[in-house]
Amino acid sequence: MTDVLIVGAGPTGLVLACDLARRGTAVRIVDRSPAPPRTSRAKGPNARSLEILDDLGVAEKVLAAGSAPLPMVKYRDRLPVAETDPWADSAPSPDAPYDRGRLIAQWRLEEILRDRLAGYGVRVELGREVTGLAEGPGGRHVDVTFAEGRTERARYVVGCDGAHSSVRKLLGIGFEGTTAEDQVMVCGDVDLADGALDRTRWHQWFDEDGAVMLCPIPGTRTGWWFQAGPERDGRGRPLAPTADGFRRLLARHTALAGRALTRAELLSTYRVNVRMADRFRAGRVFLAGDAAHVHAVAGGLGMNTGIQDAFNLGWKLGLVLAGHAGAKLLDTYEEERLPVAARTLDLTSERLRATLEAIRRPGGGLDAAITPDTTGLGVGYRWSSLARGHADTVRQIGDGLPDAPQAGDRAPDAPCVNALTGARTRLHRVFAGPHTTVLGFGPGSAAVLREVAASYGDAGVRTCRVYAAHEDRATSSPGTAVVDDEGHAAAAYGTGASDDRGTGTLVVVRPDHHLGLSAPADDARSGHACLRRLHGSERFSGIGGRRP
């Protein structure tokens, strides 16, 4: 029997499959398309998604295949009127080495993820359409029926099959929201004559009667993303996109001749849909990505929210299937991600409103959609039951340090040194992989780290002692050890300056890089309560290897 069957092989499904496969989970991924789609679609991962891709071991390939976000040239009446670099004032920091996203064609990102998945011996099963879902006897599995009439079993099913999700429809889950019929855009991948436009810029023509936007597709010599307001018929209704229509729009709004557009394919019409599933789970079936929520394109959060859904769900399914956590952990997927989706719908709708307002004025452009919120780095789960009971403790730890992260927040990164080898590394590299990480700051944390390693070391928990530069490292600690040689880790986690007499601090970092706890190291009770919350109590009652 398959542990997890993923329906839909876009970025959301592929990230989830990679995360589960590296845990040794028996995972399969199917897609009804007969071949991998070649569409460019989403323009690339944001800063938070890059951290996730880094954890999965593919960030370097994504960075190499893509390009940095480009400055934007804005035109009016065919003439350039402004140039803006939305990231001009942004720079990597010790706690966030990715300060911006990456431009990359979606097909190329999917190709990289498929290659990573194949390294675990898992390949996308193409041409397989799910037509039926039924809970098995006793509710211990799902019977999945395919279009060819075959029925197969899986312990869990995850629908990552897009806005028109068959999984969601089969479950009868509502998808309430609105479609703005008057907010329409035509899109496609096009080739322009070599040298027609500067490929180091994202070109945007906004006129009172329409718009054209052209962004170069990384990894191509003449390929561009084409977006425009549609042509309309005599009654004002939008016309379907065509190559000739794209040429007419190009000639109408830009200084380029229509014949400069030499190829147009993957043409589509985009309407602003703002919708969300009323629940993200029905028994053993989950929804993620566009199957669970769709929203305005402003801010580029569609694919990214799906990737982050997958990273939240993957570790929870992995721990439960390995017998290292109770099935109740799976309830926290909807608890945590549904509010994030609702907030994303609000954020993107507001960014769309701001963008539509900006482009009415000469010099306004798509940079109006970009804010710190669109990086994804600020998304957290302070309301989650997994963070419950830790707020007061964290405030004590962060006294005088108002930016100290709280339970539920994204765990900051920090440069440091491997205490054994002397090689430079980062905390996110310590976190990387399918495990919970317990950080110990200060000598007072050594005892609790030993206790954690003894109790949880075979349940997907790793310990890491974080030494201050001045600390004596003669006494070994279990697990990994790093030296906070520049003090960035202590600053990021609000532990303050460490000394030989200090109590020390214990920080629990979930597998998805969010804090489970930050507490004084002598508060062992809170540490164990947090780990039980993440890893469940069943294992410690002798039920260890049972598959739920």
Coordinates of C-alpha atoms in Angstrom, one line a residue, residues 42-298:
A42 CA 4.7 31.5 -12.3
K43 CA 7.8 33.7 -12.4
G44 CA 9.7 32.0 -9.6
P45 CA 10.2 31.3 -5.9
N46 CA 10.2 34.1 -3.4
A47 CA 12.8 34.4 -0.6
R48 CA 11.0 32.0 1.7
S49 CA 10.5 29.4 -1.0
L50 CA 14.3 29.6 -1.8
E51 CA 15.0 28.6 1.8
I52 CA 12.7 25.6 1.4
L53 CA 14.4 24.7 -1.9
D54 CA 17.7 25.0 -0.2
D55 CA 16.6 22.6 2.5
L56 CA 15.6 20.1 -0.3
G57 CA 19.1 20.5 -1.8
V58 CA 18.1 22.2 -5.1
A59 CA 18.6 25.9 -4.5
E60 CA 21.9 26.0 -6.2
K61 CA 20.4 24.6 -9.4
V62 CA 17.5 27.0 -9.2
L63 CA 19.8 30.0 -8.7
A64 CA 22.0 28.9 -11.7
A65 CA 19.0 28.3 -14.0
G66 CA 17.2 31.6 -13.1
S67 CA 18.1 35.2 -12.7
A68 CA 17.7 37.9 -10.1
P69 CA 14.6 40.0 -10.2
L70 CA 15.0 42.7 -12.8
P71 CA 14.7 46.5 -12.7
M72 CA 11.4 47.6 -14.3
V73 CA 11.2 50.1 -17.1
K74 CA 7.8 51.9 -17.4
Y75 CA 6.6 53.5 -20.6
R76 CA 3.8 55.9 -21.5
D77 CA 2.7 56.5 -25.0
R78 CA 5.5 54.2 -26.2
L79 CA 8.2 56.3 -24.4
P80 CA 10.2 55.3 -21.3
V81 CA 9.2 57.5 -18.4
A82 CA 10.6 55.8 -15.3
E83 CA 12.9 53.0 -14.2
T84 CA 12.5 51.3 -10.8
D85 CA 14.5 48.6 -9.0
P86 CA 12.1 47.3 -6.3
W87 CA 15.1 45.6 -4.6
A88 CA 17.5 48.4 -4.7
D89 CA 17.4 49.0 -0.9
S90 CA 17.4 45.3 -0.1
A91 CA 20.4 43.2 0.8
P92 CA 21.0 39.8 2.3
S93 CA 21.4 39.7 6.1
P94 CA 22.8 37.2 8.5
D95 CA 19.3 36.0 9.5
A96 CA 18.0 36.0 5.9
P97 CA 20.6 35.3 3.2
Y98 CA 17.9 35.2 0.5
D99 CA 16.5 38.8 0.5
R100 CA 14.6 38.4 -2.8
G101 CA 13.2 35.8 -5.1
R102 CA 14.4 34.4 -8.3
L103 CA 13.1 34.5 -11.9
I104 CA 12.8 31.1 -13.4
A105 CA 10.3 29.5 -15.8
Q106 CA 8.0 27.2 -13.9
W107 CA 8.7 24.3 -16.3
R108 CA 12.4 24.6 -15.4
L109 CA 11.8 24.6 -11.7
E110 CA 9.6 21.5 -12.1
E111 CA 12.3 19.8 -14.1
I112 CA 14.8 20.4 -11.3
L113 CA 12.4 19.1 -8.7
R114 CA 11.6 16.0 -10.8
D115 CA 15.3 15.3 -11.2
R116 CA 15.7 15.5 -7.4
L117 CA 12.7 13.2 -6.9
A118 CA 14.1 10.7 -9.3
G119 CA 17.2 10.6 -7.2
Y120 CA 15.0 9.0 -4.5
G121 CA 13.7 6.5 -7.0
V122 CA 10.3 8.2 -7.5
R123 CA 9.0 9.3 -10.9
V124 CA 5.9 11.2 -11.8
E125 CA 3.2 8.9 -13.2
L126 CA 1.9 10.8 -16.2
G127 CA -1.5 10.4 -17.9
R128 CA -3.2 9.2 -14.7
E129 CA -6.4 10.9 -13.8
V130 CA -8.1 10.4 -10.5
T131 CA -11.9 9.9 -10.9
G132 CA -12.9 8.5 -7.5
L133 CA -12.0 8.7 -3.8
A134 CA -13.5 6.5 -1.1
E135 CA -12.6 5.9 2.5
G136 CA -11.6 2.3 3.1
P137 CA -13.0 0.0 5.9
G138 CA -12.3 1.4 9.3
G139 CA -11.1 4.7 7.9
R140 CA -7.5 3.3 7.7
H141 CA -6.9 4.0 4.0
V142 CA -8.3 5.7 0.9
D143 CA -9.4 3.8 -2.2
V144 CA -8.4 5.8 -5.3
T145 CA -10.0 5.1 -8.6
F146 CA -8.3 6.2 -11.9
A147 CA -9.8 7.0 -15.3
E148 CA -8.7 3.6 -16.7
G149 CA -10.9 1.9 -14.1
R150 CA -8.1 0.7 -11.8
T151 CA -8.5 1.2 -8.0
E152 CA -5.5 1.6 -5.7
R153 CA -5.0 2.2 -2.0
A154 CA -3.1 4.8 -0.1
R155 CA -2.9 5.7 3.6
Y156 CA -3.2 9.4 2.7
V157 CA -4.0 11.4 -0.5
V158 CA -3.0 15.0 -1.1
G159 CA -4.7 17.0 -3.9
C160 CA -2.2 19.4 -5.4
D161 CA -4.1 19.5 -8.7
G162 CA -4.7 23.1 -9.2
A163 CA -7.6 25.5 -9.1
H164 CA -9.9 23.1 -10.9
S165 CA -8.9 20.3 -8.5
S166 CA -10.6 17.0 -9.2
V167 CA -9.7 15.9 -5.6
R168 CA -11.5 18.9 -4.1
K169 CA -14.6 18.3 -6.3
L170 CA -14.7 14.6 -5.4
L171 CA -14.6 15.5 -1.7
G172 CA -17.4 18.0 -2.2
I173 CA -15.4 20.7 -0.5
G174 CA -16.7 24.3 -1.2
F175 CA -14.5 26.8 -3.0
E176 CA -16.2 30.0 -2.2
G177 CA -15.1 33.4 -3.5
T178 CA -15.4 35.7 -6.4
T179 CA -14.3 36.0 -10.0
A180 CA -13.7 39.5 -11.3
E181 CA -14.9 39.2 -14.9
D182 CA -13.8 42.8 -15.7
Q183 CA -10.2 42.2 -14.6
V184 CA -8.8 40.2 -17.5
M185 CA -5.3 39.6 -18.8
V186 CA -4.0 37.6 -21.8
C187 CA -0.7 35.8 -21.3
G188 CA 1.7 33.6 -23.2
D189 CA 5.3 32.7 -23.9
V190 CA 6.6 34.6 -26.9
D191 CA 9.8 35.0 -28.9
L192 CA 11.0 38.4 -29.9
A193 CA 13.5 39.2 -32.7
D194 CA 17.0 39.0 -31.3
G195 CA 18.0 42.3 -29.8
A196 CA 14.5 43.8 -30.0
L197 CA 14.5 44.7 -26.3
D198 CA 17.1 44.9 -23.5
R199 CA 16.9 41.6 -21.7
T200 CA 18.2 43.1 -18.4
R201 CA 14.9 44.9 -17.8
W202 CA 11.3 44.0 -17.3
H203 CA 9.4 46.3 -19.8
Q204 CA 6.0 47.6 -18.9
W205 CA 3.8 49.8 -21.1
F206 CA 0.7 51.3 -19.4
D207 CA -1.6 53.5 -21.4
E208 CA -5.2 54.6 -20.6
D209 CA -6.5 52.1 -23.1
G210 CA -4.4 49.1 -22.3
A211 CA -1.1 47.6 -21.3
V212 CA 1.7 45.3 -22.4
M213 CA 4.3 43.7 -20.1
L214 CA 7.3 41.8 -21.3
C215 CA 9.8 40.0 -19.0
P216 CA 12.7 38.0 -20.3
I217 CA 12.5 34.2 -19.6
P218 CA 15.8 33.2 -18.0
G219 CA 17.8 30.5 -19.8
T220 CA 16.4 31.5 -23.2
R221 CA 18.0 33.8 -25.8
T222 CA 14.8 35.3 -27.3
G223 CA 12.0 34.0 -24.9
W224 CA 9.7 36.5 -23.0
W225 CA 6.7 36.3 -20.7
F226 CA 4.0 38.3 -22.5
Q227 CA 1.1 39.8 -20.4
A228 CA -1.4 42.4 -21.7
G229 CA -4.8 43.8 -21.4
P230 CA -6.9 41.8 -24.0
E231 CA -8.3 43.0 -27.3
R232 CA -12.0 43.5 -27.2
D233 CA -14.9 43.1 -29.6
G234 CA -17.4 45.9 -30.6
R235 CA -19.4 45.2 -27.4
G236 CA -16.4 45.5 -25.1
R237 CA -16.0 41.7 -24.5
P238 CA -12.5 40.4 -24.2
L239 CA -11.2 38.4 -27.2
A240 CA -9.4 35.1 -26.8
P241 CA -5.6 35.4 -27.1
T242 CA -4.0 34.7 -30.5
A243 CA -0.5 35.2 -31.9
D244 CA -1.8 37.8 -34.3
G245 CA -3.6 39.5 -31.4
F246 CA -0.4 39.7 -29.5
R247 CA 1.3 41.3 -32.5
R248 CA -1.4 43.9 -32.7
L249 CA -1.1 44.7 -29.0
L250 CA 2.6 44.9 -29.3
A251 CA 2.4 47.4 -32.2
R252 CA -0.3 49.4 -30.5
H253 CA 1.4 50.0 -27.2
T254 CA 5.1 49.7 -27.8
A255 CA 7.6 51.1 -30.3
L256 CA 8.1 47.6 -31.7
A257 CA 6.6 46.4 -34.9
G258 CA 4.2 43.5 -34.6
R259 CA 6.5 41.3 -36.7
A260 CA 9.1 41.6 -33.9
L261 CA 7.0 38.9 -32.2
T262 CA 8.1 35.7 -34.0
R263 CA 6.4 33.0 -31.9
A264 CA 3.6 32.8 -29.4
E265 CA 2.4 29.7 -27.6
L266 CA 0.9 28.5 -24.3
L267 CA -1.7 31.3 -24.7
S268 CA -4.2 31.8 -21.9
T269 CA -6.7 34.2 -20.4
Y270 CA -6.3 35.1 -16.8
R271 CA -9.2 36.4 -14.7
V272 CA -8.8 37.5 -11.1
N273 CA -10.2 34.7 -8.9
V274 CA -10.2 35.0 -5.2
R275 CA -11.4 31.7 -3.7
M276 CA -10.5 29.4 -0.8
A277 CA -11.6 25.9 0.2
D278 CA -13.7 25.9 3.3
R279 CA -11.5 23.2 4.7
F280 CA -8.1 21.8 3.7
R281 CA -8.8 18.2 5.0
A282 CA -11.4 15.5 4.7
G283 CA -10.4 12.5 6.7
R284 CA -7.2 11.1 5.1
V285 CA -7.3 13.5 2.1
F286 CA -5.7 16.9 2.1
L287 CA -5.6 19.9 -0.2
A288 CA -2.6 22.1 -0.9
G289 CA -1.7 24.9 -3.3
D290 CA -4.2 26.2 -5.8
A291 CA -6.5 23.2 -5.0
A292 CA -7.0 24.9 -1.7
H293 CA -6.8 28.6 -2.5
V294 CA -6.4 31.0 -5.5
H295 CA -6.0 34.7 -5.4
A296 CA -4.9 37.8 -7.4
V297 CA -1.5 37.4 -9.2
A298 CA -0.2 40.6 -7.6

